[in-house]
PDB file of C-alpha atoms in Angstrom:
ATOM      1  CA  UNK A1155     -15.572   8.381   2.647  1.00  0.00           C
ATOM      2  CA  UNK A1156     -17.200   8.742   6.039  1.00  0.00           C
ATOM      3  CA  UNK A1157     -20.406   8.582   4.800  1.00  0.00           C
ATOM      4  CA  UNK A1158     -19.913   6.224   2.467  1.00  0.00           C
ATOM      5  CA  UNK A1159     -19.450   4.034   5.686  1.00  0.00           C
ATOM      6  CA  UNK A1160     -21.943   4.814   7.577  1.00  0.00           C
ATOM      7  CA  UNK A1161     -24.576   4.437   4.770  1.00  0.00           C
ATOM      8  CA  UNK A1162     -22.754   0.588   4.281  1.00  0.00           C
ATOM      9  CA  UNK A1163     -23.263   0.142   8.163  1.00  0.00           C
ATOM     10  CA  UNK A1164     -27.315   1.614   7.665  1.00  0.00           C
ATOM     11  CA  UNK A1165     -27.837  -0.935   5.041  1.00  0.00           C
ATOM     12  CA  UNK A1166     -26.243  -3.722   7.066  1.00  0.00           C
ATOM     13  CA  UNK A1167     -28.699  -3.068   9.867  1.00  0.00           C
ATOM     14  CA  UNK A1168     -31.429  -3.230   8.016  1.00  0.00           C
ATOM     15  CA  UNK A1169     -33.488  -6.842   8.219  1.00  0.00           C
ATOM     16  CA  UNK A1170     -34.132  -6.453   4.531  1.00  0.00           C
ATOM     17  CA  UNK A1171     -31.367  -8.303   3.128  1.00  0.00           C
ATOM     18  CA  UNK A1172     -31.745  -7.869  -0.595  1.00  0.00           C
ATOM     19  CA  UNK A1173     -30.131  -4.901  -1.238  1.00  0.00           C
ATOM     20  CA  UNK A1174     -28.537  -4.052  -4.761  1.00  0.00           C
ATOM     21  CA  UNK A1175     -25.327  -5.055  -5.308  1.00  0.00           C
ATOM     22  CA  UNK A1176     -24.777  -2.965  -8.023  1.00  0.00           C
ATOM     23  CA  UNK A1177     -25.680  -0.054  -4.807  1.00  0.00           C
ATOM     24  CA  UNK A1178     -22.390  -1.628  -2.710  1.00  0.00           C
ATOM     25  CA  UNK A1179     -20.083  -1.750  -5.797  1.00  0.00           C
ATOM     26  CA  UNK A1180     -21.071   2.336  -6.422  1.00  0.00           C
ATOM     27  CA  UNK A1181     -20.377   2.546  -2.839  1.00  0.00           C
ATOM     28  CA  UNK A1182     -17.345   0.854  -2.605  1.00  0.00           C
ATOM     29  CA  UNK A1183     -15.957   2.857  -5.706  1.00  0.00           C
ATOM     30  CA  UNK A1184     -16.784   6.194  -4.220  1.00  0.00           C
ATOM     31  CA  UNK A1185     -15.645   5.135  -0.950  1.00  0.00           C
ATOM     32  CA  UNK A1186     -12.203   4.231  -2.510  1.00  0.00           C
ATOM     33  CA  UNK A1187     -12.333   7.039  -4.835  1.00  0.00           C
ATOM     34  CA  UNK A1188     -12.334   9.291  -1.749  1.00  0.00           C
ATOM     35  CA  UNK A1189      -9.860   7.300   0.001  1.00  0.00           C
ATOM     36  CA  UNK A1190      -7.326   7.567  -3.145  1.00  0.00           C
ATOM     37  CA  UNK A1191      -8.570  11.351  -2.997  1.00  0.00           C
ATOM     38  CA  UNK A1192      -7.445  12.019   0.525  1.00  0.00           C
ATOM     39  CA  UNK A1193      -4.265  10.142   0.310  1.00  0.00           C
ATOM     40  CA  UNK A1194      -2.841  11.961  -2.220  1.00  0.00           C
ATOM     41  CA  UNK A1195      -3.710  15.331  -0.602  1.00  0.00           C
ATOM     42  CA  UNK A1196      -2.308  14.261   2.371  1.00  0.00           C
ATOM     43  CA  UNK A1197       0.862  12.866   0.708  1.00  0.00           C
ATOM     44  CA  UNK A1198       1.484  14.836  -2.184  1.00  0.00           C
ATOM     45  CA  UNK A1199       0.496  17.681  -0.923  1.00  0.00           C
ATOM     46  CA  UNK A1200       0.045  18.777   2.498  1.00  0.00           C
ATOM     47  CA  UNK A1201       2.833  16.983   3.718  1.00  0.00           C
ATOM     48  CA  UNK A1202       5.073  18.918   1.219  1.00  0.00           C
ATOM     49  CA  UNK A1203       3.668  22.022   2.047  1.00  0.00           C
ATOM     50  CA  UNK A1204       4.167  21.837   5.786  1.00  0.00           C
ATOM     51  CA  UNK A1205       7.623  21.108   5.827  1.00  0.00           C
ATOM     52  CA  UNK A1206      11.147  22.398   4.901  1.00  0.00           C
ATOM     53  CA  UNK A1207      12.464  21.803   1.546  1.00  0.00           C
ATOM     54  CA  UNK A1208      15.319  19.987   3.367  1.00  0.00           C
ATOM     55  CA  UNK A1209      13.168  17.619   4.786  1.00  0.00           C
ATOM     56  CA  UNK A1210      10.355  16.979   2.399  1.00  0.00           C
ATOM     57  CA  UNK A1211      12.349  13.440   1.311  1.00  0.00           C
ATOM     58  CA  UNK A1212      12.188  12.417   5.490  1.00  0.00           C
ATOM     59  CA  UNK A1213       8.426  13.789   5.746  1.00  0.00           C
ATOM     60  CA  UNK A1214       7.166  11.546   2.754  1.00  0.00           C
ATOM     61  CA  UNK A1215       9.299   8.898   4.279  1.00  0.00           C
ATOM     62  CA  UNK A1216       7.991   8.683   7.622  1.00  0.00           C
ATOM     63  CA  UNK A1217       4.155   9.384   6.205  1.00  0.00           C
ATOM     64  CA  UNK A1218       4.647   6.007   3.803  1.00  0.00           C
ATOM     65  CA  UNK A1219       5.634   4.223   6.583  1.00  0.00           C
ATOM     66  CA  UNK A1220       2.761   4.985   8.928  1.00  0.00           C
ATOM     67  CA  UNK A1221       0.649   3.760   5.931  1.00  0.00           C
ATOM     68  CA  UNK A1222       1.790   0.384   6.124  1.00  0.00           C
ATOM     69  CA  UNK A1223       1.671  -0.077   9.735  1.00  0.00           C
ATOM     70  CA  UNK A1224      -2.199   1.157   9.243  1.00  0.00           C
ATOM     71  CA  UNK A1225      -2.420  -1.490   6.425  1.00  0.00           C
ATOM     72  CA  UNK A1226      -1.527  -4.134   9.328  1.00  0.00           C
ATOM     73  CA  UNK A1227      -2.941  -2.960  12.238  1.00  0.00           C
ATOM     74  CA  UNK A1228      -6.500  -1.645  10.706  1.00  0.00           C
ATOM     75  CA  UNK A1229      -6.694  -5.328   9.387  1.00  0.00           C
ATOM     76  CA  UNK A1230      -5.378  -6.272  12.929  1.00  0.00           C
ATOM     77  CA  UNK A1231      -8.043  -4.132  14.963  1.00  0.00           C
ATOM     78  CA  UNK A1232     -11.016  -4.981  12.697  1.00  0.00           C
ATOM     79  CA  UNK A1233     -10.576  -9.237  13.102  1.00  0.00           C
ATOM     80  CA  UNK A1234     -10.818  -8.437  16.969  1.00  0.00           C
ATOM     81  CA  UNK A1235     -13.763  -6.152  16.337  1.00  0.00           C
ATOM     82  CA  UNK A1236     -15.354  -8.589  14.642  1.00  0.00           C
ATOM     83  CA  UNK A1237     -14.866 -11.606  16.556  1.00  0.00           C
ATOM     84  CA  UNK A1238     -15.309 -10.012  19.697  1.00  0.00           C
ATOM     85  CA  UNK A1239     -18.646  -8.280  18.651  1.00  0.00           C
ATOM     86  CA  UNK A1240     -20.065  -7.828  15.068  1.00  0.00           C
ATOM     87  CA  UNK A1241     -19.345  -6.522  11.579  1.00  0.00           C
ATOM     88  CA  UNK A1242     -21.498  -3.142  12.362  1.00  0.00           C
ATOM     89  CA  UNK A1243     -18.973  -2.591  14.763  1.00  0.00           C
ATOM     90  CA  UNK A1244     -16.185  -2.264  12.185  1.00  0.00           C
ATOM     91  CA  UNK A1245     -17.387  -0.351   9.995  1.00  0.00           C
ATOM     92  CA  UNK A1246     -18.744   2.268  13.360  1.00  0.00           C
ATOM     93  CA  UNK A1247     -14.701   2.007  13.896  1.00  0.00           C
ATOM     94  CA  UNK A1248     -13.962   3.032  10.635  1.00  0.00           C
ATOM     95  CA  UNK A1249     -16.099   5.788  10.481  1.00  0.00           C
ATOM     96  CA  UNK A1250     -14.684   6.953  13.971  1.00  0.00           C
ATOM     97  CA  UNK A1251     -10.969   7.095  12.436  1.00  0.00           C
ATOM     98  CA  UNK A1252     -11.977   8.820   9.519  1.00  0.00           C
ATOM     99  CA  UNK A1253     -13.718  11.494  11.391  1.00  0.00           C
ATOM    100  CA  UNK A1254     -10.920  11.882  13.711  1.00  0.00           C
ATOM    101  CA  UNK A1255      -8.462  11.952  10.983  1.00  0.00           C
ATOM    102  CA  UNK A1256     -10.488  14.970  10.032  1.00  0.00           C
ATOM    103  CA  UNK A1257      -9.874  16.762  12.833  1.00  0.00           C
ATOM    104  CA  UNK A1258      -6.526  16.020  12.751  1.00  0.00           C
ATOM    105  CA  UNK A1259      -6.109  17.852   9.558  1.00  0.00           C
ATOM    106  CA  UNK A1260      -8.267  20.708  10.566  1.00  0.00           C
ATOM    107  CA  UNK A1261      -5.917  21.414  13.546  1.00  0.00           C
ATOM    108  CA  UNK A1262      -2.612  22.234  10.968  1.00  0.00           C
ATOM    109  CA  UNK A1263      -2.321  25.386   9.565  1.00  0.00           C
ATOM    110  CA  UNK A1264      -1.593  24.344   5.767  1.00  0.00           C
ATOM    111  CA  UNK A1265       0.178  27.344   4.168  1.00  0.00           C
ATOM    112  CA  UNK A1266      -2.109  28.321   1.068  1.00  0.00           C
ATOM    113  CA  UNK A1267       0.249  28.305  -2.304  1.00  0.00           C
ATOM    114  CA  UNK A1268      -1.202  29.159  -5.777  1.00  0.00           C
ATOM    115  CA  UNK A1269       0.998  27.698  -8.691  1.00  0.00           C
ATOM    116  CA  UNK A1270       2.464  29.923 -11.224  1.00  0.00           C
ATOM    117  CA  UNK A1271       1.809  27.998 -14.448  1.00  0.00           C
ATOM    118  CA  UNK A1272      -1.245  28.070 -16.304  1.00  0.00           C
ATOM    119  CA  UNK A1273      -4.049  26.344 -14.976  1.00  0.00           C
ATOM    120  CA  UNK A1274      -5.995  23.041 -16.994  1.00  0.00           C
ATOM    121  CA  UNK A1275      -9.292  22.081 -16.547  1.00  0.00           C
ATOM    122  CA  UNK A1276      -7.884  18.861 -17.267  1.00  0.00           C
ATOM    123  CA  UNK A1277      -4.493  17.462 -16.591  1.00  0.00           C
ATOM    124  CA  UNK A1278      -2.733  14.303 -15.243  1.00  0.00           C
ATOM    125  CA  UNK A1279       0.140  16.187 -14.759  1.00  0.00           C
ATOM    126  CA  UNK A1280      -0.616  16.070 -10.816  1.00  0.00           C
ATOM    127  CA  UNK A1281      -1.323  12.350 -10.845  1.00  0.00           C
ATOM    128  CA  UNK A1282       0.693  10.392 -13.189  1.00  0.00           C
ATOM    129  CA  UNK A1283       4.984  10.355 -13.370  1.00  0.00           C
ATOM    130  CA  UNK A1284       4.943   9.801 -16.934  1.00  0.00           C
ATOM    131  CA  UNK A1285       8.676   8.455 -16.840  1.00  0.00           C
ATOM    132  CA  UNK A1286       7.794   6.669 -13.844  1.00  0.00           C
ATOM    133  CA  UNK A1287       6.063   3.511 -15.686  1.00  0.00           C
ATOM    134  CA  UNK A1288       8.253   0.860 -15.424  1.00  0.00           C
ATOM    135  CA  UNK A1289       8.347   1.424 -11.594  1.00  0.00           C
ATOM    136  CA  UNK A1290       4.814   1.138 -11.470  1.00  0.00           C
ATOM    137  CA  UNK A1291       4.848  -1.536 -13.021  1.00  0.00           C
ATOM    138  CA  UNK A1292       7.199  -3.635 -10.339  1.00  0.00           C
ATOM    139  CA  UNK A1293       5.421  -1.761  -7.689  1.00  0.00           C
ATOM    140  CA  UNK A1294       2.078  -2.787  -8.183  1.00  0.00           C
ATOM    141  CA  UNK A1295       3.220  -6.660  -9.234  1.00  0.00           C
ATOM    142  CA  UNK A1296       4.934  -6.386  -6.236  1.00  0.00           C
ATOM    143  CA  UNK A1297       1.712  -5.223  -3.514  1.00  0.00           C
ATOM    144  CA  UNK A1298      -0.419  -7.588  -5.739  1.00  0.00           C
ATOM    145  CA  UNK A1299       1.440 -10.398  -3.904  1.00  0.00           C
ATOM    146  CA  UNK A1300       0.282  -9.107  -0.469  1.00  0.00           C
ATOM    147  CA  UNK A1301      -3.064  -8.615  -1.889  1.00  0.00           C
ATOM    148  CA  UNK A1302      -3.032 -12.145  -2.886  1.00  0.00           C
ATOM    149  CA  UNK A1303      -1.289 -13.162   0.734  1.00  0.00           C
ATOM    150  CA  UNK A1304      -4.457 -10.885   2.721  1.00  0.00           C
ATOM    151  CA  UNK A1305      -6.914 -12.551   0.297  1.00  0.00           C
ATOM    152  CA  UNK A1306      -5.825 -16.159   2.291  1.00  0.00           C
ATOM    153  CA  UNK A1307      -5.171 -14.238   5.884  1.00  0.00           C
ATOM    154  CA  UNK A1308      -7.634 -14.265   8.124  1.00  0.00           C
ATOM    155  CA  UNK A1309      -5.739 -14.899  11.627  1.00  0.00           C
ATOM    156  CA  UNK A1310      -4.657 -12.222  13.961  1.00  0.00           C
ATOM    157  CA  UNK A1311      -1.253 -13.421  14.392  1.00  0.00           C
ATOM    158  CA  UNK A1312      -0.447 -12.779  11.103  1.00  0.00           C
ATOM    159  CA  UNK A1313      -1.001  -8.396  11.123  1.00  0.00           C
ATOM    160  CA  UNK A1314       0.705  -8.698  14.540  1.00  0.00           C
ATOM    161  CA  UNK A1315       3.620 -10.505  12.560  1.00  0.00           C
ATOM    162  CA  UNK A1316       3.539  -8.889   9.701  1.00  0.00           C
ATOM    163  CA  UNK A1317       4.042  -5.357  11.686  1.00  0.00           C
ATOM    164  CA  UNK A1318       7.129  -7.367  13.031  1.00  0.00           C
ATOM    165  CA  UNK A1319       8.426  -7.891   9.502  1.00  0.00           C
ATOM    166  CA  UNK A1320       8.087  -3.935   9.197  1.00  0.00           C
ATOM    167  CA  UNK A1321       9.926  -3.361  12.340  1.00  0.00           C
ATOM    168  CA  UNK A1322      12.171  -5.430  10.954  1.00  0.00           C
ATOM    169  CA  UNK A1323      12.910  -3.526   7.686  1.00  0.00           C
ATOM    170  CA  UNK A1324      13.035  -0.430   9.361  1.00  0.00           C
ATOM    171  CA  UNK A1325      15.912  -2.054  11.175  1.00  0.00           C
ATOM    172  CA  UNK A1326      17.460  -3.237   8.231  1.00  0.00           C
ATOM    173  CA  UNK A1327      17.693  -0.204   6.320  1.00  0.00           C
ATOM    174  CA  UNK A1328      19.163   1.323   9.140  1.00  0.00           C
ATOM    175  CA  UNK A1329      21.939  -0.750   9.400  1.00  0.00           C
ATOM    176  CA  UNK A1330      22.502  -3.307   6.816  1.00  0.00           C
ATOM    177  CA  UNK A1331      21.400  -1.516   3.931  1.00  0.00           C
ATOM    178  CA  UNK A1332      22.452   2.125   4.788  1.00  0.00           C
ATOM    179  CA  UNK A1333      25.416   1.469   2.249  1.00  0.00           C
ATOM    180  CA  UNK A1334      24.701  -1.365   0.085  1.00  0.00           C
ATOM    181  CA  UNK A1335      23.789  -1.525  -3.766  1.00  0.00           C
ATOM    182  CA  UNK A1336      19.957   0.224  -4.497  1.00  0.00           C
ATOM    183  CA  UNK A1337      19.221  -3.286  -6.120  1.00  0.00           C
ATOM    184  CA  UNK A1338      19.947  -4.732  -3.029  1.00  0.00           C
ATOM    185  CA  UNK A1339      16.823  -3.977  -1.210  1.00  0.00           C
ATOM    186  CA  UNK A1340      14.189  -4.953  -3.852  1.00  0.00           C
ATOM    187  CA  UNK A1341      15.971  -7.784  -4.840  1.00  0.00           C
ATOM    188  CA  UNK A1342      16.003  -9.070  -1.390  1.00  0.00           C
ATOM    189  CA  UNK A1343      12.165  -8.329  -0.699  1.00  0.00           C
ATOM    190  CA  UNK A1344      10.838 -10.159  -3.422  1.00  0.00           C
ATOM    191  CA  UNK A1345      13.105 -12.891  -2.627  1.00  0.00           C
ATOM    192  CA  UNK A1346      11.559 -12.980   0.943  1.00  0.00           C
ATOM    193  CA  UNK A1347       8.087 -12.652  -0.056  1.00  0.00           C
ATOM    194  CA  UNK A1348       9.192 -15.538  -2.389  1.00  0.00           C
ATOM    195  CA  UNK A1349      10.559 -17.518   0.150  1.00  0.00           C
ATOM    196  CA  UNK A1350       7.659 -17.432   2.311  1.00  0.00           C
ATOM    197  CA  UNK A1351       4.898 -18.023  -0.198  1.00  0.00           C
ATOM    198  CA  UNK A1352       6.935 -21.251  -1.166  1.00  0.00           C
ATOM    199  CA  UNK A1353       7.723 -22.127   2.270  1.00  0.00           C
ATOM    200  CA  UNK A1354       3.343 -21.742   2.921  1.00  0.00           C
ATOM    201  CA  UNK A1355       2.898 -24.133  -0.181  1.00  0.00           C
ATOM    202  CA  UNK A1356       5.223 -26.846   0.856  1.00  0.00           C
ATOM    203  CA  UNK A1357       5.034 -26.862   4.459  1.00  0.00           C
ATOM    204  CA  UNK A1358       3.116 -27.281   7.547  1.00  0.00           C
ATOM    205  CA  UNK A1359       5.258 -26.656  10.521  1.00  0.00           C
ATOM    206  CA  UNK A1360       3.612 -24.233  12.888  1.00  0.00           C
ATOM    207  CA  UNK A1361       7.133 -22.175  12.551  1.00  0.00           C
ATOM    208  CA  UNK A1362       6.228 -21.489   8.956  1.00  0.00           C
ATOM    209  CA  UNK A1363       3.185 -19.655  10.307  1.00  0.00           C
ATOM    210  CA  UNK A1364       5.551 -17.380  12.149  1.00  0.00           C
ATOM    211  CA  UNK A1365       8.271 -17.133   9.601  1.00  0.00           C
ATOM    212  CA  UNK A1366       5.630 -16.436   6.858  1.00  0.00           C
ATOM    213  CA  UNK A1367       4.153 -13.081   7.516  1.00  0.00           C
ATOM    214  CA  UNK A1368       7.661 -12.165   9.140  1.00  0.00           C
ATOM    215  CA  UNK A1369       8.941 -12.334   6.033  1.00  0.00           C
ATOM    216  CA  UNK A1370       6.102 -10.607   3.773  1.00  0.00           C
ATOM    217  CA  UNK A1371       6.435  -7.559   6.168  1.00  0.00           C
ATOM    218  CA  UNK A1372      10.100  -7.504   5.785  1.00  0.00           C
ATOM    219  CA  UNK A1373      10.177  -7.767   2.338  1.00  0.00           C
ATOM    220  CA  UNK A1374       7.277  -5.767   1.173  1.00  0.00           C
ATOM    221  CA  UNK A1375       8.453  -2.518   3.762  1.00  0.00           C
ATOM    222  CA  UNK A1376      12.295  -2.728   1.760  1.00  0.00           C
ATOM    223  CA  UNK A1377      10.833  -2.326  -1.568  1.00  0.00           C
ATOM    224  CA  UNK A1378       8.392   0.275  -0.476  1.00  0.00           C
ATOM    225  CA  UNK A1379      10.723   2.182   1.182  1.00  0.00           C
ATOM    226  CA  UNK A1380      13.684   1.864  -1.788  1.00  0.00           C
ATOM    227  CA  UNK A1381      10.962   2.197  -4.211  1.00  0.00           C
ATOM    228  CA  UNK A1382       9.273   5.955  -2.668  1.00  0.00           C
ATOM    229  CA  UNK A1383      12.912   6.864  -3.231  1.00  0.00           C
ATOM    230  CA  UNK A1384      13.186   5.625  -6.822  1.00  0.00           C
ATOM    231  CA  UNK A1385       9.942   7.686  -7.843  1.00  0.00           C
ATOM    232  CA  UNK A1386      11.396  10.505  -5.990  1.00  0.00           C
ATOM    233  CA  UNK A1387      14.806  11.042  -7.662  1.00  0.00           C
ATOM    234  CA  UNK A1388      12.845  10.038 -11.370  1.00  0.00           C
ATOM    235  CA  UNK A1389      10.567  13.106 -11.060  1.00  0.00           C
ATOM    236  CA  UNK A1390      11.920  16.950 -12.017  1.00  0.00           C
ATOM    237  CA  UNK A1391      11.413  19.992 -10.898  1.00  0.00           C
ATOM    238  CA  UNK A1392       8.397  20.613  -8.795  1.00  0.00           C
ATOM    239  CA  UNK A1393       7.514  17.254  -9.119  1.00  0.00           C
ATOM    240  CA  UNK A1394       7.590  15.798  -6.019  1.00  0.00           C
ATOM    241  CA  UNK A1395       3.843  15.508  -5.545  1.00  0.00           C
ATOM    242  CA  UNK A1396       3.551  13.594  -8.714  1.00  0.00           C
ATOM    243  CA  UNK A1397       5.331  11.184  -7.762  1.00  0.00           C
ATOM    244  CA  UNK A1398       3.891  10.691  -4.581  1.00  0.00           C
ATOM    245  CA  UNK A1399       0.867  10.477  -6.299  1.00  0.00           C
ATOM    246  CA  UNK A1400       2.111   7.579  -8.815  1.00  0.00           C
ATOM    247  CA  UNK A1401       3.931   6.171  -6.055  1.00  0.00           C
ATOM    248  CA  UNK A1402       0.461   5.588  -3.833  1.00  0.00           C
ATOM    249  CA  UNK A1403      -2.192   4.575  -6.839  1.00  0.00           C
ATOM    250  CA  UNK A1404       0.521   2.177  -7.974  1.00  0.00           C
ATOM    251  CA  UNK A1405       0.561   0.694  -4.211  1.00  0.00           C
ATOM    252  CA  UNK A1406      -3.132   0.648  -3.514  1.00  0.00           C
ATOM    253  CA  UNK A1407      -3.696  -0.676  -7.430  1.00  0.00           C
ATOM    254  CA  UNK A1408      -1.227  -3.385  -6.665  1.00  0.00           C
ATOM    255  CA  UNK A1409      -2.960  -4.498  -3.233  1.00  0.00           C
ATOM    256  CA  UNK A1410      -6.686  -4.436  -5.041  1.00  0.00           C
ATOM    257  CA  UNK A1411      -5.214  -6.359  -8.050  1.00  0.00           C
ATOM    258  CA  UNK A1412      -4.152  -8.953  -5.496  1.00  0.00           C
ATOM    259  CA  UNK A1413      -7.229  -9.047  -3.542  1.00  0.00           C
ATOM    260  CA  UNK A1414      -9.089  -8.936  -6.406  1.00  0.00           C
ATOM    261  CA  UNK A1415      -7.614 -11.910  -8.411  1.00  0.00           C
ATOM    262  CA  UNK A1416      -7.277 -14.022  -4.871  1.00  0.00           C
ATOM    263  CA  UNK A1417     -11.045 -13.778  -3.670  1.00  0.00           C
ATOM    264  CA  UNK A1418     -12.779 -13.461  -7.475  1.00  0.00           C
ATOM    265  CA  UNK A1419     -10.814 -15.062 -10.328  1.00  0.00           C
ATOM    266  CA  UNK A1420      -8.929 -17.950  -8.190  1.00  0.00           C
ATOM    267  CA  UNK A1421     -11.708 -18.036  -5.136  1.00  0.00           C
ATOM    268  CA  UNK A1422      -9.819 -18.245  -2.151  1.00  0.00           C
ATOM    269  CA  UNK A1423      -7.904 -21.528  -3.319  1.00  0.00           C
ATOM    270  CA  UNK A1424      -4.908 -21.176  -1.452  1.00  0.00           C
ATOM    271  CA  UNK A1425      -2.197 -24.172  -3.110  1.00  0.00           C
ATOM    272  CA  UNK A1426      -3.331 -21.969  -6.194  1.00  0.00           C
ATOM    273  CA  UNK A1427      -2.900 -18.389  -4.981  1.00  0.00           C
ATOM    274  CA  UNK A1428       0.543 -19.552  -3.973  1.00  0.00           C
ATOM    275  CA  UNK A1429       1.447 -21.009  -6.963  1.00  0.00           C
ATOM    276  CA  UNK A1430       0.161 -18.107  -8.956  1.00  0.00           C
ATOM    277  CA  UNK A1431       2.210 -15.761  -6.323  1.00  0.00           C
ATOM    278  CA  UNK A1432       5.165 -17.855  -6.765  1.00  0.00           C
ATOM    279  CA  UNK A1433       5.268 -16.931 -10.784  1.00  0.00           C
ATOM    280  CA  UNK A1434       4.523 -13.018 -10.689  1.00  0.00           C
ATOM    281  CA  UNK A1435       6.962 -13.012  -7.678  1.00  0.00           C
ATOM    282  CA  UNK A1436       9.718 -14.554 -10.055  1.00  0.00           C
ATOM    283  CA  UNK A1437       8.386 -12.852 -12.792  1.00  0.00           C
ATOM    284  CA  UNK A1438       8.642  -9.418 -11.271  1.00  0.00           C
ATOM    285  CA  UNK A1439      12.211 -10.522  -9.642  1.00  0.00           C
ATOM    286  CA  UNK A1440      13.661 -10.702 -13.229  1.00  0.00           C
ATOM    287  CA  UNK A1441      12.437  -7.849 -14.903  1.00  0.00           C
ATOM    288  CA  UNK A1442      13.222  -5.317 -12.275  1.00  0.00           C
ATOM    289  CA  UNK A1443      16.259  -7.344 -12.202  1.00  0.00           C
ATOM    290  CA  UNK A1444      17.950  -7.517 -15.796  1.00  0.00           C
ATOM    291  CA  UNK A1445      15.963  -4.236 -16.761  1.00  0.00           C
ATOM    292  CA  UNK A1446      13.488  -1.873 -14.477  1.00  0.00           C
ATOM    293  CA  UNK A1447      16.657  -1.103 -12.045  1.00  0.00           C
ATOM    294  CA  UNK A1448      19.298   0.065 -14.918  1.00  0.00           C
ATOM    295  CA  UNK A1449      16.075   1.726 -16.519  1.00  0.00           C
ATOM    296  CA  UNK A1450      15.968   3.394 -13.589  1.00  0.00           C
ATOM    297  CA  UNK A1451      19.403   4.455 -12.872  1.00  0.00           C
ATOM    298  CA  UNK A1452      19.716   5.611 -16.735  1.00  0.00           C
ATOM    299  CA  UNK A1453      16.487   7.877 -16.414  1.00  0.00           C
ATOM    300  CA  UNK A1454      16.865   9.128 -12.651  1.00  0.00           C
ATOM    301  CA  UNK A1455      17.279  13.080 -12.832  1.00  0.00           C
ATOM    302  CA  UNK A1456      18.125  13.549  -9.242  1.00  0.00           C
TER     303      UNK A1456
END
């Protein structure tokens, strides 16, 4: 991943400027690849590894959570970078964190443990929670709306509000959610991302550009956190990993699905982004509505 970035910052300061694109999309895939890669380790695995069996549920808790403030404050940290000096910049930053993040790693003793079973060359048993589709399938319409939202963002203000938002739902599910229904969370974060992406179509009040990303942080960080718990109590036995695993790819899917569809099939147009958000948010609000949540309370085995 780290030298996938520094080979994207070579080619940016070179004054030849027609360079493949077909070179930047392998890049870009590998790059993510290896991102995807070292996420999962991290969460699936080394996380588990390190910690009590008692507190495995907390540790993949907390670790979620960082990744969302990242998501914010990366975005956050790179606009500065960029407006305050140059692109090359950026991508020097990112190659900084990742080798840092490296030594971070290096630095924990990880406790070496073979598994038991019989060993596949091949196997998506690590990867994918089989009985975990539906899930995935809220969970990624759900990020694709904040990939459609960052596809439109471009202002600082909104990754310094949007942290707010997940302040905000860390606050909440300490205290007004600690005993309330499970639907209750997800129900209420796509209603908030709802509410805001209808509030940024209709109106132009400078309050709606604080209110906005308020409410996308607050909503996405309920059903993120409700959600890591729903994959959680779906998997069996020595599971835990996989859904970890399942729980990330369908979050990271979800956010490139967004960006992907808000920057290349609808081209930045932002009354039209909204609108389309609008739909998939009330599209996803009914299914996991009137079916994904008693799905997932009739297939939960923990």
């Amino acid at each position: 991943m780290t030298a996938c970035t520094g080979f994207l910052y070579y080619l940016g300061s070179l004054k030849d400027n027609n360079i493949d694109f077909n070179l930047l999309l392998v890049l870009r895939l590998v790059q993510g690849a290896f991102y995807g890669l070292a996420q999962m380790v991290l969460l699936g695995t080394l996380i588990i590894d390190t910690v009590e069996a008692s507190h495995r549920t907390e540790a993949n808790y907390s670790v979620t959570w960082f990744g969302r403030f990242a998501l914010a404050l990366g975005s956050l940290v790179a606009l500065i970078i960029y407006h305050q000096l140059n692109d090359g910049i950026v991508l020097l930053g990112s190659c900084f964190c990742s080798i840092a993040a490296m030594l971070l790693v290096k630095s924990v003793n990880f406790p070496f443990r073979a598994p038991e079973e019989t060993i596949r060359v091949f196997s998506l048993d690590r990867f994918i929670l089989k009985q975990g589709g539906w899930l995935s399938v809220t969970l990624v319409s759900s990020t694709a709306l904040i990939g459609l939202m960052l596809s439109i963002s471009f202002s600082a203000n909104f990754f310094y509000l949007l942290m707010f938002g997940f302040v905000l739902a860390l606050l909440a599910e300490r205290f007004a959610f600690a005993n309330a229904d499970l639907k209750s969370e997800g129900v209420t974060g796509l209603l908030l991302i709802g509410v805001a992406m209808l509030l940024m179509l209709t109106r132009t009040q400078n309050i709606v550009n604080l209110i906005t990303p308020t409410f996308m942080g607050l909503g996405i960080g309920l059903i993120g956190s409700r959600f890591l718990l729903f994959f959680i109590k779906l998997s069996k036995h020595c599971q835990r990993g996989t859904s970890q695993t399942t729980f990330l790819l369908s979050w990271e899917f979800g956010l490139g699905l967004g960006l992907f569809i808000g920057y290349s099939l609808l081209n930045q147009n932002k009354d039209l982004i909204l609108e389309v958000g609008i739909v998939l948010t009330v599209f996803t609000l009914l299914i996991y509505h009137f079916y994904v949540h008693s799905w997932y309370v009739k297939h939960r085995n923990r």
